Amino acid sequence: MRRNAISDFAKKAREFLGEEGVLQEEVDLLVYEQDGTLALRGKADVVVFPRTVQEMAKVVELAYNYGIPIIGRGSGTSLSGGGVPVTGGVIVSTARMNKILEIDLENEVAVVQAGVINDWINAYLARMGYQYAIDLGFQYMADPGSQRVSTIGGNIAHNSGGVKCFKYGVTVNQLRGLTIVLPTGEVRRIGGKEFEQAGYDLIGLITGSEGTLALIAEAIVRIVPTYESSVTILAKFADLPTAGRAVSAVIASGAMPVAMELMDKLAVEAVESGPYAAGLPKDAEAVLLIQVEGSLPGAKEEASKVAEVLRRSGASGVEIVEDPPKAAKIWAARKQAFGAMGFVGPNYVVEDGTIPRKKLAEALMLARAAGAKRGLRVANVFHAGDGNLHPLILYDERKPGEREKAIEAGEEILEACVELGGTITGEHGVGYMKKKLLPKMYRREEIELMKAIKAVFDPKGLMNPGKIFP
Ligand SMILES: Cc1cc2nc3c(=O)[nH]c(=O)nc-3n(C[C@H](O)[C@H](O)[C@H](O)COP(=O)(O)OP(=O)(O)OC[C@H]3O[C@@H](n4cnc5c(N)ncnc54)[C@H](O)[C@@H]3O)c2cc1C
């Protein structure tokens, strides 16, 4: 029955998407079995590639009428299994919806299709002295860490963040308007170029909904003038609790760094073992990277103040890096930390929880302990400024049972985050991997309210099924 529906759907979709716009061969579908979540796979029945809002609407309507699950797909870098087709169905890829439609400097917005790569907006705007607001910084320092591949649609669906969110907020803070496709294929335009919106915050509702309510077809994003210069501060610490306290001290001092990132000893060992080695101190238990920005004299003055606070807070070494190529190397090392894990272990599960900043040290020790009691090592790379942890639990897939242990350790860490007053996700979404933990964070009636909202959009439950809700 489902096989017939899929082949009828594919035949009709080919009529307006063309042969190259519909993939059904076993070998082609393999690529879509996984995303950035190494521990999860699922098989799609068909993948389609609309080019416009209208084509996306038509294909969604068709799938919905046939009762086929609909899974939005950007570049497949999700770390929570958000785009893995766990129930089969049609993957709607935005790979051909990749155009920057308009730059409006007067209103300081860019209008883009959902499949535009995050980094392309900045590449396009550079000559105008502007940049995408969440993406402030040099190329090596833009947000999110996957910005050279991830799409704006994926960023919106997960409400992505990154190193600079401490100062600039997350994706939802950069949005003015959205064009969405409802499961029935109806198109809705919400928001606009103007700042003020009245009534319910529909942009906020769609942002972070992980493709479970509607597909995002286009977005109006905020752009801002490029800042003049930045200075990086590198501090090392003999233990994690001191590093954690130093983060709080910098914030309490009134300084407003744009980014504050912490890497522990194992994370430093990983990056220093590979091509992105930047001379980070391997003898330190924790390394703190901070960036301040502004006019050159202003940034330098702010950097000296921050360095002084770090020294007073017990840093065993502080270096102010003004030289842009050297700073670039340091931030590239931080950005490549996930990939560098291959130098210290064959596989990893990355988690993404938040905790109140003052509990940083406690959370890091708990993360290490959750791994250690299962014989696994845990590296930590995280956005210290906003208390967003990224424990990387190393395991070896060739050893039976290790993968399961790594997932279990990850869940234990996220539960600890909630107990410490934090959340089960800071930016990677709930997806498939964390849905089991949703009741740890929300009461039953809150989850019921969310489900009721989903039912308004998607009464047949066909939008990215198997995600978010346990
Ligand atoms: C090395 C690396 C570094 C990363 N660094 C960061 C980081 O710093 N910060 C951060 O927040 N994340 C980070 N991530 C996670 C990931 O890149 C983000 O979640 C990103 O926003 C996903 O974008 P994507 O285009 O790959 O989306 P996908 O993975 O394709 O999809 C993500 C989710 O969005 C849905 N979706 C995709 N497109 C649409 C659409 N048009 N309409 C509706 N739903 C849609 C999918 O169904 C899925 O649920 C990183 C990942 C990697 C691999």
Coordinates of C-alpha atoms and ligand atoms in Angstrom, one line a residue:
M1 CA 0.0 0.0 0.0
R2 CA 2.7 2.5 1.1
R3 CA 4.9 1.3 -1.8
N4 CA 2.2 2.2 -4.3
A5 CA 1.6 5.6 -2.7
I6 CA 5.4 6.3 -2.9
S7 CA 5.7 5.3 -6.6
D8 CA 2.6 7.4 -7.5
F9 CA 3.9 10.3 -5.5
A10 CA 7.3 10.1 -7.2
K11 CA 5.8 9.9 -10.6
K12 CA 3.7 13.0 -10.1
A13 CA 6.6 14.9 -8.4
R14 CA 8.8 14.2 -11.5
E15 CA 6.2 16.0 -13.6
F16 CA 7.2 19.3 -12.1
L17 CA 10.6 18.7 -10.5
G18 CA 12.1 16.9 -13.5
E19 CA 14.0 13.6 -13.4
E20 CA 16.9 15.1 -11.5
G21 CA 14.5 16.5 -8.9
V22 CA 13.5 13.1 -7.5
L23 CA 15.8 10.4 -6.2
Q24 CA 14.6 6.9 -5.6
E25 CA 17.5 4.6 -6.3
E26 CA 18.8 2.6 -3.4
V27 CA 22.3 3.9 -3.9
D28 CA 21.2 7.6 -3.9
L29 CA 19.1 7.1 -0.8
L30 CA 22.1 5.8 1.1
V31 CA 23.4 9.4 1.4
Y32 CA 20.3 10.5 3.3
E33 CA 20.4 7.7 5.9
Q34 CA 22.4 9.7 8.3
D35 CA 23.1 13.3 9.4
G36 CA 25.8 14.6 11.7
T37 CA 24.5 12.2 14.4
L38 CA 26.9 9.3 14.0
A39 CA 24.9 7.0 16.2
L40 CA 21.6 7.0 14.2
R41 CA 20.4 5.8 10.8
G42 CA 17.0 5.7 9.0
K43 CA 15.9 5.0 5.4
A44 CA 13.9 7.4 3.3
D45 CA 11.7 6.2 0.5
V46 CA 12.3 9.1 -1.8
V47 CA 14.1 12.4 -1.9
V48 CA 12.8 15.5 -3.7
F49 CA 14.5 18.8 -4.6
P50 CA 12.1 21.7 -5.1
R51 CA 13.5 25.0 -6.5
T52 CA 10.9 27.5 -5.4
V53 CA 8.3 28.1 -2.7
Q54 CA 5.6 27.0 -5.1
E55 CA 7.4 23.7 -5.9
M56 CA 7.9 23.1 -2.2
A57 CA 4.2 23.7 -1.6
K58 CA 3.1 21.4 -4.4
V59 CA 5.4 18.5 -3.3
V60 CA 4.3 18.9 0.3
E61 CA 0.6 18.9 -0.6
L62 CA 1.1 15.8 -2.7
A63 CA 2.9 13.9 0.0
Y64 CA 0.4 14.9 2.6
N65 CA -2.5 13.8 0.5
Y66 CA -0.8 10.4 0.0
G67 CA -0.2 10.2 3.8
I68 CA 3.6 10.0 3.4
P69 CA 5.8 11.4 6.2
I70 CA 7.6 14.7 5.2
I71 CA 11.1 15.4 6.5
G72 CA 12.8 18.7 5.8
R73 CA 16.5 18.5 5.0
G74 CA 19.2 21.2 4.7
S75 CA 22.8 20.0 4.7
G76 CA 22.3 17.1 7.1
T77 CA 24.6 18.4 9.8
S78 CA 22.1 18.0 12.7
L79 CA 23.7 16.6 15.8
S80 CA 20.4 15.4 17.3
G81 CA 19.3 13.1 14.4
G82 CA 16.7 15.8 13.5
G83 CA 16.8 15.0 9.7
V84 CA 17.2 11.2 9.9
P85 CA 14.1 9.6 8.3
V86 CA 13.4 7.2 11.2
T87 CA 9.9 6.3 9.9
G88 CA 10.8 6.4 6.2
G89 CA 8.9 8.9 3.9
V90 CA 9.9 11.7 1.6
I91 CA 12.9 13.9 2.3
V92 CA 12.3 17.5 1.0
S93 CA 15.8 18.8 0.4
T94 CA 16.4 22.5 0.1
A95 CA 19.6 22.0 -1.9
R96 CA 18.2 23.7 -5.0
M97 CA 16.5 26.5 -3.0
N98 CA 19.9 28.2 -2.6
K99 CA 19.4 31.8 -3.7
I100 CA 19.9 35.1 -1.9
L101 CA 16.8 36.9 -3.2
E102 CA 17.3 40.4 -2.0
I103 CA 19.7 42.6 0.1
D104 CA 17.8 45.6 1.6
L105 CA 20.4 47.8 3.3
E106 CA 17.8 50.4 4.2
N107 CA 16.0 48.0 6.3
E108 CA 19.2 46.0 7.2
V109 CA 17.8 42.7 6.0
A110 CA 18.5 39.9 3.6
V111 CA 15.8 37.8 2.0
V112 CA 17.1 34.3 1.3
Q113 CA 15.8 30.9 0.3
A114 CA 16.0 28.2 3.0
G115 CA 18.8 26.2 1.3
V116 CA 21.2 29.2 1.3
I117 CA 24.4 28.2 3.2
N118 CA 24.9 30.3 6.3
D119 CA 28.4 31.4 5.3
W120 CA 27.3 32.5 1.8
I121 CA 25.4 35.5 3.2
N122 CA 28.5 36.9 4.7
A123 CA 30.6 36.1 1.6
Y124 CA 28.0 38.1 -0.5
L125 CA 27.7 41.0 2.0
A126 CA 31.5 41.4 2.7
R127 CA 32.0 44.0 -0.1
M128 CA 29.1 46.1 1.3
G129 CA 30.5 46.3 4.8
Y130 CA 27.7 44.2 6.2
Q131 CA 27.2 40.7 7.7
Y132 CA 24.5 38.3 8.9
A133 CA 23.9 39.2 12.5
I134 CA 24.6 35.9 14.1
D135 CA 27.6 35.5 11.9
L136 CA 29.7 38.4 13.1
G137 CA 33.4 37.8 12.7
F138 CA 36.0 36.6 10.4
Q139 CA 35.3 33.5 8.3
Y140 CA 37.0 31.2 10.9
M141 CA 34.9 32.6 13.7
A142 CA 31.4 32.6 12.3
D143 CA 28.4 30.9 13.8
P144 CA 27.3 28.1 13.9
G145 CA 30.5 25.9 13.8
S146 CA 29.1 24.2 10.7
Q147 CA 28.5 27.5 9.0
R148 CA 30.3 26.6 5.8
V149 CA 27.8 23.8 5.2
S150 CA 24.7 24.3 7.2
T151 CA 21.6 26.0 5.7
I152 CA 19.6 28.9 7.0
G153 CA 16.5 26.6 6.9
G154 CA 18.3 24.1 9.1
N155 CA 19.6 26.9 11.4
I156 CA 16.0 28.1 11.9
A157 CA 14.6 24.7 12.4
H158 CA 17.1 24.0 15.2
N159 CA 17.3 27.6 16.4
S160 CA 21.1 27.3 16.1
G161 CA 23.6 29.2 18.1
G162 CA 27.4 29.3 18.3
V163 CA 30.4 30.9 19.9
K164 CA 29.1 34.5 19.5
C165 CA 25.7 34.0 20.9
F166 CA 26.8 35.2 24.2
K167 CA 26.6 38.7 22.8
Y168 CA 24.3 38.5 19.8
G169 CA 21.7 35.8 20.7
V170 CA 20.7 32.8 18.7
T171 CA 19.0 32.4 15.3
V172 CA 15.6 33.4 16.4
N173 CA 17.0 36.8 17.4
Q174 CA 18.1 37.4 13.8
L175 CA 14.8 36.8 12.1
R176 CA 12.3 39.3 10.8
G177 CA 10.1 37.2 8.6
L178 CA 9.5 33.7 7.3
T179 CA 7.7 32.0 4.4
I180 CA 6.5 28.6 5.5
V181 CA 4.7 25.7 3.8
L182 CA 2.1 24.1 5.9
P183 CA 1.5 20.3 5.7
T184 CA -1.5 20.9 3.4
G185 CA 0.8 22.8 1.0
E186 CA -0.7 26.2 1.9
V187 CA 1.9 29.0 1.9
R188 CA 2.0 31.5 4.8
R189 CA 4.2 34.6 5.1
I190 CA 4.8 35.6 8.7
G191 CA 6.6 38.8 9.9
G192 CA 8.2 41.1 7.4
K193 CA 11.0 43.6 7.0
E194 CA 9.8 45.7 9.8
F195 CA 10.9 45.3 13.4
E196 CA 7.7 45.5 15.4
Q197 CA 5.3 42.6 15.3
A198 CA 2.0 42.5 17.1
G199 CA 0.0 39.4 18.2
Y200 CA 1.4 35.9 18.7
D201 CA 5.0 35.3 18.0
L202 CA 4.6 32.9 15.1
I203 CA 8.3 33.3 14.1
G204 CA 9.3 32.2 17.5
L205 CA 6.9 29.2 17.3
I206 CA 8.3 28.0 14.0
T207 CA 11.9 28.6 15.0
G208 CA 13.2 25.6 16.8
S209 CA 10.2 23.4 15.8
E210 CA 12.6 21.1 13.9
G211 CA 10.4 20.6 10.8
T212 CA 7.5 19.2 12.9
L213 CA 5.0 22.0 12.2
A214 CA 5.8 23.3 8.7
L215 CA 8.7 23.6 6.2
I216 CA 10.7 26.8 6.0
A217 CA 10.9 28.0 2.4
E218 CA 12.4 31.5 2.7
A219 CA 13.6 33.8 5.5
I220 CA 14.1 37.5 6.1
V221 CA 17.2 37.8 8.3
R222 CA 18.8 40.8 10.0
I223 CA 22.1 42.1 8.7
V224 CA 24.4 44.5 10.5
P225 CA 27.5 46.6 9.7
T226 CA 30.8 44.8 10.1
Y227 CA 32.6 45.8 13.3
E228 CA 36.1 47.4 13.1
S229 CA 38.4 45.0 14.9
S230 CA 38.7 42.3 17.5
V231 CA 41.3 41.1 20.0
T232 CA 41.6 37.5 21.4
I233 CA 42.6 36.6 24.9
L234 CA 44.0 33.1 25.6
A235 CA 44.1 32.0 29.3
K236 CA 45.2 28.7 30.8
F237 CA 44.1 27.1 34.1
A238 CA 45.5 24.4 36.3
D239 CA 42.0 23.1 37.1
L240 CA 38.5 23.3 35.8
P241 CA 36.8 24.8 38.8
T242 CA 39.1 27.8 38.7
A243 CA 38.4 28.2 34.9
G244 CA 34.7 28.1 35.6
R245 CA 34.9 30.7 38.3
A246 CA 37.0 32.9 36.0
V247 CA 34.2 32.9 33.4
S248 CA 31.8 34.2 36.0
A249 CA 34.3 36.8 37.2
V250 CA 34.7 38.2 33.6
I251 CA 30.9 38.5 33.3
A252 CA 30.5 40.1 36.7
S253 CA 33.2 42.6 35.8
G254 CA 30.8 44.2 33.3
A255 CA 33.0 43.3 30.3
M256 CA 31.0 42.2 27.2
P257 CA 33.1 39.7 25.3
V258 CA 31.6 38.6 22.0
A259 CA 32.7 34.9 22.7
M260 CA 34.0 32.9 25.6
E261 CA 34.9 29.3 24.9
L262 CA 36.4 26.7 27.1
M263 CA 38.3 23.6 26.1
D264 CA 39.5 20.9 28.5
K265 CA 42.8 19.0 28.4
L266 CA 41.6 16.2 26.2
A267 CA 40.0 18.6 23.7
V268 CA 43.3 20.5 23.5
E269 CA 45.2 17.3 23.0
A270 CA 42.9 16.4 20.1
V271 CA 43.3 19.7 18.2
E272 CA 47.0 19.9 18.9
S273 CA 47.4 16.5 17.3
G274 CA 46.1 17.5 13.9
P275 CA 46.5 20.0 11.1
Y276 CA 44.7 22.8 13.0
A277 CA 47.3 22.8 15.9
A278 CA 47.6 26.4 17.1
G279 CA 50.1 26.1 19.9
L280 CA 47.4 25.8 22.6
P281 CA 48.9 24.9 26.0
K282 CA 48.8 21.1 26.3
D283 CA 49.8 21.2 30.0
A284 CA 46.7 23.1 31.1
E285 CA 43.6 21.4 32.5
A286 CA 41.4 24.1 30.8
V287 CA 42.0 26.7 28.2
L288 CA 39.7 29.7 27.9
L289 CA 39.4 31.6 24.6
I290 CA 37.8 35.0 24.7
Q291 CA 37.2 37.6 21.9
V292 CA 36.3 41.2 22.4
E293 CA 35.5 43.6 19.5
G294 CA 34.9 47.2 18.7
S295 CA 37.2 50.0 17.5
L296 CA 40.9 49.0 17.7
P297 CA 41.7 51.1 20.8
G298 CA 38.4 50.1 22.5
A299 CA 39.0 46.4 21.8
K300 CA 42.5 46.6 23.1
E301 CA 41.4 48.4 26.3
E302 CA 38.6 45.9 26.9
A303 CA 41.1 43.0 26.3
S304 CA 43.5 44.3 29.0
K305 CA 40.7 44.6 31.5
V306 CA 39.5 41.1 30.8
A307 CA 43.1 39.8 31.0
E308 CA 43.5 41.4 34.4
V309 CA 40.3 39.8 35.7
L310 CA 41.5 36.4 34.5
R311 CA 44.9 36.9 36.3
R312 CA 43.1 37.8 39.5
S313 CA 40.8 34.8 39.1
G314 CA 43.7 32.4 39.2
A315 CA 44.7 31.8 35.5
S316 CA 48.2 30.3 35.4
G317 CA 48.9 32.2 32.1
V318 CA 47.2 34.9 30.0
E319 CA 48.1 36.0 26.5
I320 CA 46.5 38.9 24.6
V321 CA 46.6 38.0 20.9
E322 CA 46.3 41.1 18.6
D323 CA 47.9 39.6 15.5
P324 CA 44.9 38.6 13.3
P325 CA 46.6 35.5 11.6
K326 CA 47.6 34.1 15.0
A327 CA 44.1 34.8 16.4
A328 CA 42.6 33.2 13.2
K329 CA 44.7 30.0 13.9
I330 CA 43.5 29.8 17.5
W331 CA 39.8 30.2 16.6
A332 CA 40.2 27.7 13.7
A333 CA 41.6 25.2 16.3
R334 CA 38.5 25.7 18.4
K335 CA 36.2 25.5 15.4
Q336 CA 37.8 22.2 14.3
A337 CA 37.7 20.6 17.7
F338 CA 34.8 18.2 16.9
G339 CA 36.6 16.9 13.8
A340 CA 39.9 16.6 15.7
M341 CA 38.3 14.1 18.0
G342 CA 39.3 11.5 15.5
F343 CA 42.9 11.9 16.8
V344 CA 41.9 10.7 20.3
G345 CA 39.1 8.2 19.6
P346 CA 37.4 6.6 16.6
N347 CA 33.8 7.6 17.4
Y348 CA 32.0 10.0 19.6
V349 CA 28.6 11.1 20.8
V350 CA 28.3 14.9 21.2
E351 CA 25.8 16.2 23.7
D352 CA 24.5 19.7 24.1
G353 CA 23.1 20.8 27.4
T354 CA 23.0 24.1 29.3
I355 CA 23.7 24.8 32.9
P356 CA 23.7 28.0 35.0
R357 CA 27.2 29.4 34.5
K358 CA 28.1 29.2 38.2
K359 CA 27.7 25.4 38.0
L360 CA 30.2 25.0 35.1
A361 CA 32.9 23.2 37.1
E362 CA 30.4 20.9 38.8
A363 CA 28.8 19.9 35.4
L364 CA 32.2 19.2 33.8
M365 CA 33.2 16.9 36.7
L366 CA 29.8 15.1 36.4
A367 CA 30.3 14.7 32.6
R368 CA 33.8 13.2 33.1
A369 CA 32.4 10.9 35.9
A370 CA 29.5 9.7 33.6
G371 CA 32.1 8.6 31.0
A372 CA 34.6 7.2 33.5
K373 CA 32.2 4.8 35.2
R374 CA 31.5 3.2 31.8
G375 CA 35.2 3.1 30.9
L376 CA 34.8 6.0 28.4
R377 CA 36.7 9.3 28.0
V378 CA 34.9 12.6 27.7
A379 CA 36.3 15.7 26.1
N380 CA 34.7 19.1 26.7
V381 CA 34.5 22.0 24.3
F382 CA 31.8 24.5 25.0
H383 CA 30.3 28.0 24.9
A384 CA 31.3 29.0 28.5
G385 CA 29.8 32.4 28.2
D386 CA 26.2 31.1 28.0
G387 CA 26.8 27.9 29.9
N388 CA 26.3 25.7 26.9
L389 CA 28.2 22.4 27.3
H390 CA 29.3 20.1 24.5
P391 CA 30.6 17.0 26.1
L392 CA 32.1 14.7 23.5
I393 CA 31.9 11.1 24.7
L394 CA 34.5 8.9 23.0
Y395 CA 33.8 5.3 22.1
D396 CA 34.8 2.6 19.7
E397 CA 32.0 1.3 17.5
R398 CA 34.0 -1.9 16.9
K399 CA 33.7 -2.8 20.5
P400 CA 30.3 -4.4 21.2
G401 CA 28.1 -2.4 23.6
E402 CA 30.4 0.8 23.6
R403 CA 28.0 2.8 21.4
E404 CA 25.1 2.1 23.8
K405 CA 27.3 3.0 26.8
A406 CA 28.2 6.3 25.2
I407 CA 24.6 7.2 24.5
E408 CA 23.7 6.2 28.1
A409 CA 26.5 8.5 29.4
G410 CA 25.2 11.3 27.3
E411 CA 21.7 10.9 28.7
E412 CA 23.1 10.9 32.2
I413 CA 25.0 14.1 31.5
L414 CA 21.9 15.8 30.2
E415 CA 19.8 14.7 33.2
A416 CA 22.5 16.2 35.4
C417 CA 22.2 19.5 33.4
V418 CA 18.5 19.6 34.2
E419 CA 19.1 18.8 37.9
L420 CA 21.7 21.6 38.0
G421 CA 19.0 24.0 36.7
G422 CA 19.8 23.8 33.0
T423 CA 18.3 22.2 29.9
I424 CA 18.7 19.2 27.6
T425 CA 19.6 21.3 24.6
G426 CA 21.3 24.6 24.1
E427 CA 21.3 24.7 20.3
H428 CA 21.3 21.3 18.6
G429 CA 17.6 20.6 19.1
V430 CA 15.8 17.6 20.6
G431 CA 15.5 15.7 17.4
Y432 CA 15.4 11.9 17.8
M433 CA 18.3 11.5 20.2
K434 CA 17.0 13.5 23.1
K435 CA 13.2 13.0 22.9
K436 CA 13.4 10.5 25.7
L437 CA 14.6 13.3 28.0
L438 CA 11.9 15.8 27.2
P439 CA 9.9 14.8 30.3
K440 CA 12.9 15.5 32.5
M441 CA 12.5 19.1 31.5
Y442 CA 8.8 19.7 31.1
R443 CA 5.8 18.6 33.0
R444 CA 3.3 16.3 31.3
E445 CA 0.8 19.2 30.8
E446 CA 3.4 21.3 29.1
I447 CA 4.2 18.5 26.7
E448 CA 0.5 18.0 26.0
L449 CA 0.2 21.7 25.2
M450 CA 3.1 21.4 22.7
K451 CA 1.4 18.4 21.1
A452 CA -1.9 20.3 20.9
I453 CA 0.0 23.0 19.0
K454 CA 1.5 20.4 16.7
A455 CA -2.0 19.0 16.0
V456 CA -3.3 22.4 14.8
F457 CA -0.5 22.5 12.2
D458 CA -0.2 18.8 11.4
P459 CA -3.4 16.8 12.4
K460 CA -2.1 13.7 10.5
G461 CA 1.2 13.7 12.3
L462 CA 3.2 13.5 9.1
M463 CA 5.7 16.3 9.6
N464 CA 9.1 14.9 10.7
P465 CA 7.5 12.1 12.7
G466 CA 9.4 10.4 15.6
K467 CA 11.1 13.7 16.6
I468 CA 10.9 15.9 19.7
F469 CA 8.1 14.0 21.5
P470 CA 8.9 10.8 23.4
Ligands
LIG1 C1 31.1 20.2 12.9 C2 29.7 20.7 13.4 C3 29.7 21.8 14.1 C4 28.4 22.3 14.5 N1 28.4 23.5 15.2 C5 27.2 24.0 15.6 C6 27.2 25.2 16.3 O1 28.2 25.9 16.6 N2 26.0 25.7 16.7 C7 24.8 25.0 16.5 O2 23.7 25.4 16.9 N3 24.8 23.8 15.8 C8 26.0 23.3 15.3 N4 26.0 22.2 14.6 C9 24.8 21.4 14.4 C10 24.1 21.8 13.0 O3 25.1 22.3 12.1 C11 23.0 22.8 13.1 O4 21.9 22.2 13.8 C12 22.5 23.3 11.8 O5 21.6 24.4 11.9 C13 21.8 22.3 10.9 O6 21.7 22.8 9.6 P1 21.5 21.8 8.4 O7 21.3 22.7 7.1 O8 22.6 20.9 8.3 O9 20.1 21.1 8.7 P2 19.7 19.6 8.7 O10 20.7 18.8 9.5 O11 19.5 19.1 7.3 O12 18.3 19.6 9.5 C14 18.2 20.0 10.8 C15 16.8 19.9 11.2 O13 16.0 20.9 10.6 C16 15.0 20.3 9.8 N5 15.0 21.1 8.5 C17 16.0 21.4 7.7 N6 15.6 22.2 6.7 C18 14.4 22.5 7.0 C19 13.4 23.4 6.4 N7 13.7 24.1 5.3 N8 12.2 23.5 6.9 C20 11.8 22.8 8.0 N9 12.7 22.0 8.7 C21 13.9 21.8 8.2 C22 15.4 18.9 9.6 O14 14.3 18.0 9.4 C23 16.1 18.6 10.9 O15 15.1 18.4 11.9 C24 27.3 21.6 14.2 C25 27.3 20.4 13.5 C26 28.5 20.0 13.0 C27 28.5 18.7 12.2

